[in-house]
mmCIF file of C-alpha atoms and ligand atoms in Angstrom:
data_model
loop_
_atom_site.group_PDB
_atom_site.id
_atom_site.type_symbol
_atom_site.label_atom_id
_atom_site.label_comp_id
_atom_site.label_asym_id
_atom_site.label_seq_id
_atom_site.Cartn_x
_atom_site.Cartn_y
_atom_site.Cartn_z
ATOM 1 C CA MET A 3 -4.072 -7.248 -3.292
ATOM 2 C CA ILE A 4 -2.242 -6.271 -6.523
ATOM 3 C CA ILE A 5 -4.995 -6.170 -9.289
ATOM 4 C CA ARG A 6 -3.511 -7.618 -12.655
ATOM 5 C CA LYS A 7 -5.005 -6.027 -15.865
ATOM 6 C CA SER A 8 -5.928 -7.818 -19.070
ATOM 7 C CA LYS A 9 -4.625 -6.881 -22.575
ATOM 8 C CA SER A 10 -7.633 -4.739 -23.079
ATOM 9 C CA GLU A 11 -7.567 -3.002 -19.868
ATOM 10 C CA ILE A 12 -3.909 -2.110 -20.605
ATOM 11 C CA ALA A 13 -5.069 -0.808 -23.890
ATOM 12 C CA ALA A 14 -7.568 1.540 -22.204
ATOM 13 C CA MET A 15 -4.872 2.584 -19.641
ATOM 14 C CA ARG A 16 -2.619 3.574 -22.500
ATOM 15 C CA HIS A 17 -5.360 6.060 -23.662
ATOM 16 C CA ALA A 18 -5.418 7.640 -20.334
ATOM 17 C CA GLY A 19 -1.617 7.509 -20.237
ATOM 18 C CA ARG A 20 -1.151 9.379 -23.584
ATOM 19 C CA ILE A 21 -3.339 12.135 -22.471
ATOM 20 C CA VAL A 22 -0.962 12.500 -19.321
ATOM 21 C CA ALA A 23 1.930 12.438 -21.582
ATOM 22 C CA GLN A 24 0.515 15.082 -23.980
ATOM 23 C CA THR A 25 -0.450 17.300 -21.165
ATOM 24 C CA LEU A 26 3.327 17.197 -19.765
ATOM 25 C CA LYS A 27 4.501 17.990 -23.313
ATOM 26 C CA LEU A 28 2.086 20.913 -23.657
ATOM 27 C CA ILE A 29 3.233 22.347 -20.116
ATOM 28 C CA GLU A 30 6.852 21.725 -21.094
ATOM 29 C CA ASN A 31 6.587 23.901 -24.118
ATOM 30 C CA GLU A 32 4.899 26.734 -21.959
ATOM 31 C CA ILE A 33 7.370 26.832 -19.188
ATOM 32 C CA ARG A 34 9.361 30.100 -19.300
ATOM 33 C CA PRO A 35 10.416 32.866 -16.960
ATOM 34 C CA GLY A 36 7.390 35.003 -15.984
ATOM 35 C CA ILE A 37 4.719 32.432 -16.351
ATOM 36 C CA THR A 38 2.862 31.394 -12.985
ATOM 37 C CA THR A 39 2.159 27.950 -11.939
ATOM 38 C CA ALA A 40 -1.713 28.685 -11.808
ATOM 39 C CA GLU A 41 -1.584 29.464 -15.667
ATOM 40 C CA LEU A 42 0.396 26.080 -16.322
ATOM 41 C CA ASP A 43 -2.484 24.581 -14.292
ATOM 42 C CA ALA A 44 -5.283 26.164 -16.298
ATOM 43 C CA ILE A 45 -3.667 24.937 -19.622
ATOM 44 C CA ALA A 46 -3.407 21.447 -18.260
ATOM 45 C CA GLU A 47 -6.952 21.284 -17.026
ATOM 46 C CA LYS A 48 -8.360 22.706 -20.260
ATOM 47 C CA PHE A 49 -6.415 20.256 -22.460
ATOM 48 C CA ILE A 50 -7.324 17.232 -20.186
ATOM 49 C CA ARG A 51 -11.137 18.030 -20.354
ATOM 50 C CA LYS A 52 -10.918 18.683 -24.026
ATOM 51 C CA SER A 53 -9.425 15.295 -24.539
ATOM 52 C CA GLY A 54 -12.637 13.785 -22.806
ATOM 53 C CA ALA A 55 -10.678 13.003 -19.611
ATOM 54 C CA ARG A 56 -10.945 14.206 -16.081
ATOM 55 C CA PRO A 57 -8.109 15.713 -14.017
ATOM 56 C CA ALA A 58 -7.436 12.759 -11.424
ATOM 57 C CA PHE A 59 -5.859 15.015 -8.592
ATOM 58 C CA LYS A 60 -8.507 17.610 -8.503
ATOM 59 C CA GLY A 61 -10.754 16.872 -5.511
ATOM 60 C CA TYR A 62 -8.615 13.986 -4.583
ATOM 61 C CA ARG A 63 -8.382 14.209 -0.731
ATOM 62 C CA GLY A 64 -9.355 17.808 -1.356
ATOM 63 C CA TYR A 65 -6.491 18.676 -3.551
ATOM 64 C CA PRO A 66 -7.559 21.939 -5.372
ATOM 65 C CA ALA A 67 -5.846 21.598 -8.867
ATOM 66 C CA THR A 68 -5.050 19.742 -11.864
ATOM 67 C CA ILE A 69 -1.180 19.386 -11.688
ATOM 68 C CA CYS A 70 1.142 19.638 -8.784
ATOM 69 C CA ALA A 71 3.816 22.154 -9.558
ATOM 70 C CA SER A 72 6.799 21.850 -7.339
ATOM 71 C CA PRO A 73 9.722 24.339 -7.835
ATOM 72 C CA ASN A 74 13.245 24.022 -6.491
ATOM 73 C CA GLU A 75 13.258 22.818 -2.921
ATOM 74 C CA VAL A 76 9.561 21.627 -3.204
ATOM 75 C CA VAL A 77 9.735 17.771 -3.486
ATOM 76 C CA VAL A 78 6.042 16.945 -4.559
ATOM 77 C CA HIS A 79 2.405 18.296 -4.034
ATOM 78 C CA GLY A 80 3.126 22.050 -4.736
ATOM 79 C CA ILE A 81 -0.127 23.752 -5.291
ATOM 80 C CA PRO A 82 -0.255 25.926 -8.351
ATOM 81 C CA GLY A 83 -0.597 29.605 -7.668
ATOM 82 C CA SER A 84 0.651 33.161 -8.230
ATOM 83 C CA ARG A 85 4.398 32.340 -8.029
ATOM 84 C CA GLU A 86 6.036 33.251 -11.168
ATOM 85 C CA LEU A 87 8.868 31.034 -12.522
ATOM 86 C CA VAL A 88 12.169 32.560 -12.591
ATOM 87 C CA GLU A 89 15.266 31.638 -14.998
ATOM 88 C CA GLY A 90 17.395 29.047 -13.195
ATOM 89 C CA ASP A 91 14.609 27.305 -11.356
ATOM 90 C CA ILE A 92 13.698 23.682 -11.922
ATOM 91 C CA ILE A 93 10.117 22.809 -11.709
ATOM 92 C CA SER A 94 8.579 19.210 -11.107
ATOM 93 C CA ILE A 95 5.120 18.949 -12.774
ATOM 94 C CA ASP A 96 2.994 15.986 -11.822
ATOM 95 C CA VAL A 97 -0.167 15.202 -13.677
ATOM 96 C CA GLY A 98 -2.917 12.422 -13.435
ATOM 97 C CA ALA A 99 -5.999 11.820 -15.884
ATOM 98 C CA GLU A 100 -9.023 9.410 -15.787
ATOM 99 C CA LEU A 101 -10.425 8.277 -18.891
ATOM 100 C CA ASP A 102 -13.299 5.753 -19.248
ATOM 101 C CA GLY A 103 -12.677 4.439 -15.626
ATOM 102 C CA PHE A 104 -8.796 4.253 -15.887
ATOM 103 C CA TYR A 105 -5.974 6.357 -14.687
ATOM 104 C CA GLY A 106 -2.480 7.441 -15.976
ATOM 105 C CA ASP A 107 -0.118 9.305 -13.734
ATOM 106 C CA ALA A 108 3.208 10.825 -14.816
ATOM 107 C CA ALA A 109 5.740 13.564 -13.708
ATOM 108 C CA ALA A 110 8.881 15.230 -14.883
ATOM 109 C CA THR A 111 11.237 18.019 -13.842
ATOM 110 C CA PHE A 112 11.866 20.689 -16.207
ATOM 111 C CA PRO A 113 14.503 23.560 -16.370
ATOM 112 C CA VAL A 114 13.344 27.303 -16.494
ATOM 113 C CA GLY A 115 15.636 28.875 -19.031
ATOM 114 C CA LYS A 116 19.221 28.246 -18.195
ATOM 115 C CA ILE A 117 20.035 26.396 -15.076
ATOM 116 C CA SER A 118 23.022 25.450 -13.010
ATOM 117 C CA GLU A 119 25.129 22.469 -13.956
ATOM 118 C CA GLU A 120 24.232 20.989 -10.543
ATOM 119 C CA ALA A 121 20.535 21.306 -11.163
ATOM 120 C CA GLN A 122 20.743 19.712 -14.562
ATOM 121 C CA ARG A 123 22.774 16.761 -13.094
ATOM 122 C CA LEU A 124 20.039 16.210 -10.496
ATOM 123 C CA ILE A 125 17.341 16.170 -13.231
ATOM 124 C CA ASP A 126 19.497 13.615 -15.122
ATOM 125 C CA VAL A 127 20.243 11.373 -12.394
ATOM 126 C CA THR A 128 16.402 11.274 -11.279
ATOM 127 C CA LYS A 129 15.431 10.491 -14.769
ATOM 128 C CA VAL A 130 17.894 7.610 -15.109
ATOM 129 C CA SER A 131 16.850 6.234 -11.938
ATOM 130 C CA LEU A 132 13.207 6.090 -13.117
ATOM 131 C CA LEU A 133 14.602 4.362 -16.251
ATOM 132 C CA LYS A 134 16.540 1.988 -14.277
ATOM 133 C CA GLY A 135 13.323 1.131 -12.132
ATOM 134 C CA ILE A 136 11.537 0.508 -15.271
ATOM 135 C CA GLU A 137 13.863 -1.823 -16.594
ATOM 136 C CA GLN A 138 13.121 -3.941 -13.483
ATOM 137 C CA CYS A 139 9.338 -4.194 -14.355
ATOM 138 C CA VAL A 140 9.586 -7.799 -15.617
ATOM 139 C CA GLU A 141 7.634 -10.990 -14.892
ATOM 140 C CA ASP A 142 9.169 -12.983 -12.064
ATOM 141 C CA ASN A 143 11.486 -10.124 -10.739
ATOM 142 C CA TYR A 144 10.573 -8.967 -7.227
ATOM 143 C CA LEU A 145 8.946 -5.714 -6.478
ATOM 144 C CA TYR A 146 11.846 -4.248 -4.600
ATOM 145 C CA ASP A 147 14.179 -4.927 -7.593
ATOM 146 C CA ILE A 148 12.458 -1.876 -8.742
ATOM 147 C CA SER A 149 13.274 0.077 -5.480
ATOM 148 C CA TYR A 150 16.824 -1.147 -5.294
ATOM 149 C CA ALA A 151 17.528 0.009 -8.811
ATOM 150 C CA VAL A 152 16.215 3.460 -8.150
ATOM 151 C CA GLN A 153 18.095 3.880 -4.849
ATOM 152 C CA SER A 154 21.308 2.541 -5.904
ATOM 153 C CA THR A 155 21.381 4.818 -9.077
ATOM 154 C CA VAL A 156 20.642 7.760 -6.866
ATOM 155 C CA GLU A 157 22.985 6.984 -4.122
ATOM 156 C CA ALA A 158 25.755 6.249 -6.499
ATOM 157 C CA ALA A 159 25.525 9.819 -7.796
ATOM 158 C CA GLY A 160 25.740 11.107 -4.151
ATOM 159 C CA TYR A 161 21.934 12.169 -3.794
ATOM 160 C CA SER A 162 19.295 10.892 -1.634
ATOM 161 C CA VAL A 163 15.962 9.385 -2.314
ATOM 162 C CA VAL A 164 12.741 10.554 -0.393
ATOM 163 C CA LYS A 165 11.296 7.666 1.909
ATOM 164 C CA GLU A 166 7.967 9.332 3.103
ATOM 165 C CA PHE A 167 6.387 9.248 -0.301
ATOM 166 C CA VAL A 168 6.243 6.090 -2.546
ATOM 167 C CA GLY A 169 5.063 4.873 -5.936
ATOM 168 C CA HIS A 170 2.019 2.708 -6.269
ATOM 169 C CA GLY A 171 -0.003 0.394 -8.271
ATOM 170 C CA ILE A 172 -2.566 2.073 -10.557
ATOM 171 C CA GLY A 173 -5.627 1.004 -12.705
ATOM 172 C CA ARG A 174 -9.272 1.747 -11.969
ATOM 173 C CA ALA A 175 -7.987 3.755 -8.989
ATOM 174 C CA MET A 176 -5.199 6.046 -9.051
ATOM 175 C CA HIS A 177 -3.628 4.523 -6.026
ATOM 176 C CA GLU A 178 -3.777 0.596 -5.793
ATOM 177 C CA ASP A 179 -1.538 -1.875 -4.015
ATOM 178 C CA PRO A 180 1.320 -2.248 -3.933
ATOM 179 C CA GLN A 181 3.313 0.602 -2.485
ATOM 180 C CA ILE A 182 6.534 1.072 -4.293
ATOM 181 C CA PRO A 183 9.159 2.541 -2.196
ATOM 182 C CA ASN A 184 12.230 4.211 -3.853
ATOM 183 C CA PHE A 185 14.545 2.274 -1.662
ATOM 184 C CA GLY A 186 14.816 -1.448 -0.775
ATOM 185 C CA LEU A 187 16.817 -4.843 -1.107
ATOM 186 C CA PRO A 188 16.830 -6.850 -4.338
ATOM 187 C CA ARG A 189 14.692 -9.962 -4.484
ATOM 188 C CA ARG A 190 12.557 -8.872 -1.604
ATOM 189 C CA GLY A 191 8.801 -8.159 -1.774
ATOM 190 C CA PRO A 192 5.985 -9.602 -3.883
ATOM 191 C CA LYS A 193 6.895 -11.345 -7.084
ATOM 192 C CA ILE A 194 6.074 -9.124 -10.184
ATOM 193 C CA LYS A 195 3.452 -10.616 -12.461
ATOM 194 C CA LEU A 196 2.007 -10.034 -16.021
ATOM 195 C CA GLY A 197 -0.524 -7.460 -15.998
ATOM 196 C CA MET A 198 0.530 -5.677 -13.005
ATOM 197 C CA VAL A 199 0.596 -1.872 -13.717
ATOM 198 C CA PHE A 200 2.846 0.433 -11.599
ATOM 199 C CA ALA A 201 3.388 4.121 -11.219
ATOM 200 C CA ILE A 202 6.964 4.477 -10.300
ATOM 201 C CA GLU A 203 8.115 7.927 -9.053
ATOM 202 C CA PRO A 204 11.582 8.566 -7.709
ATOM 203 C CA MET A 205 11.803 11.804 -5.746
ATOM 204 C CA VAL A 206 15.376 12.806 -5.318
ATOM 205 C CA ASN A 207 17.082 15.259 -3.123
ATOM 206 C CA ILE A 208 20.573 16.854 -3.721
ATOM 207 C CA GLY A 209 20.951 17.141 0.138
ATOM 208 C CA GLY A 210 19.466 14.871 2.804
ATOM 209 C CA PHE A 211 16.586 12.741 2.347
ATOM 210 C CA LYS A 212 14.187 14.434 5.156
ATOM 211 C CA VAL A 213 11.112 16.473 4.001
ATOM 212 C CA ASP A 214 8.787 18.881 5.702
ATOM 213 C CA ILE A 215 5.116 19.433 5.074
ATOM 214 C CA LEU A 216 4.208 23.042 4.788
ATOM 215 C CA ALA A 217 1.114 24.738 6.628
ATOM 216 C CA ASP A 218 -1.093 24.279 3.540
ATOM 217 C CA ASN A 219 -0.783 20.360 4.536
ATOM 218 C CA TRP A 220 0.212 19.621 0.872
ATOM 219 C CA THR A 221 3.440 21.215 -0.108
ATOM 220 C CA VAL A 222 6.493 18.795 0.515
ATOM 221 C CA VAL A 223 9.751 20.580 0.808
ATOM 222 C CA THR A 224 13.307 19.309 1.514
ATOM 223 C CA GLU A 225 14.046 19.662 5.237
ATOM 224 C CA ASP A 226 17.538 21.231 4.260
ATOM 225 C CA ARG A 227 15.862 23.396 1.426
ATOM 226 C CA SER A 228 18.175 21.631 -1.253
ATOM 227 C CA LEU A 229 16.771 21.050 -4.622
ATOM 228 C CA SER A 230 14.675 18.059 -5.364
ATOM 229 C CA ALA A 231 13.517 16.525 -8.694
ATOM 230 C CA HIS A 232 10.744 13.983 -9.439
ATOM 231 C CA PHE A 233 9.966 11.776 -12.490
ATOM 232 C CA GLU A 234 7.114 9.483 -12.692
ATOM 233 C CA HIS A 235 5.849 6.882 -15.384
ATOM 234 C CA THR A 236 2.828 4.440 -15.480
ATOM 235 C CA VAL A 237 4.235 1.057 -16.592
ATOM 236 C CA ALA A 238 2.562 -2.296 -17.339
ATOM 237 C CA VAL A 239 4.218 -5.585 -17.071
ATOM 238 C CA THR A 240 3.816 -7.497 -20.387
ATOM 239 C CA LYS A 241 5.403 -10.690 -21.944
ATOM 240 C CA GLN A 242 7.142 -8.066 -24.116
ATOM 241 C CA GLY A 243 8.701 -6.592 -21.102
ATOM 242 C CA PRO A 244 8.068 -3.250 -19.361
ATOM 243 C CA ASP A 245 5.483 -1.161 -21.224
ATOM 244 C CA VAL A 246 5.404 2.535 -20.511
ATOM 245 C CA LEU A 247 1.719 3.821 -20.797
ATOM 246 C CA THR A 248 2.443 7.523 -20.229
ATOM 247 C CA VAL A 249 3.990 8.219 -23.586
ATOM 248 C CA LEU A 250 2.964 10.233 -26.646
HETATM 249 N N1 LIG B 315 1.613 11.364 -8.523
HETATM 250 C C1 LIG B 315 1.230 11.592 -7.222
HETATM 251 C C2 LIG B 315 0.581 10.485 -6.558
HETATM 252 O O1 LIG B 315 0.543 9.496 -7.205
HETATM 253 C C3 LIG B 315 0.237 12.822 -7.246
HETATM 254 C C4 LIG B 315 -0.912 12.890 -6.296
HETATM 255 S S1 LIG B 315 -1.241 14.405 -6.013
HETATM 256 C C5 LIG B 315 -2.763 14.637 -5.446
HETATM 257 O O2 LIG B 315 0.427 10.327 -5.483
HETATM 258 F F1 LIG B 315 -3.026 15.717 -5.318
HETATM 259 F F2 LIG B 315 -3.543 13.975 -6.051
HETATM 260 F F3 LIG B 315 -2.704 13.915 -4.250
HETATM 261 CO CO1 LIG B 316 1.829 8.818 -8.629
#
């Protein structure tokens, strides 16, 4: 069942979303060669708590940290640790926060210093695929219009979408119905209605779509170890059109 949110519930979700966006901005400004992903995690946790919110990932199914930090061939769910970022890396940061009973969830992939043209293009295509998905968050469209917009953007660029992980509804829980695949056919799936709120999150690989999960049972990597990028926003469907809640 897809839970629709009232205007005041969406307003509350915007507060949670803003904290998520501020956390991502703070981390972006700290990213440089030599910093560890554990240091980035500590900065994020401190900021979220200082803002009166709670890190949504910490403790979720036993996840041990505030952010997911996923460098290079790591697709999603990289656990922060002692790995130092190196010039030329790309690093995907995923953040969730709960404020007053509502969740916000967003992610972005950042360059570490100067990166290759190929890596920059992957970042650009993944970001555009999210924006194309967001554009479809309009009343009376179909859910898989979002999926199709993401997939067609990615595949036109010669990249592949990860199929084993999906976007999701979000609200008083971090994960609500529906699941939102990053692939699908237009005009299929449930009809999109006012008040629905979606976390849309394309995960895009330069190489093949297949992934492996490492022995920690969290870290998702590309099977061919090619680079992967990830962008995510929390988006409400309103009379005025798509309303991105995870913004500053
Ligand atoms: N954005 C991801 C999701 O919505 C982040 C979850 S990480 C976890 O599923 F650690 F909380 F699982
Ligand atoms: Co999410």
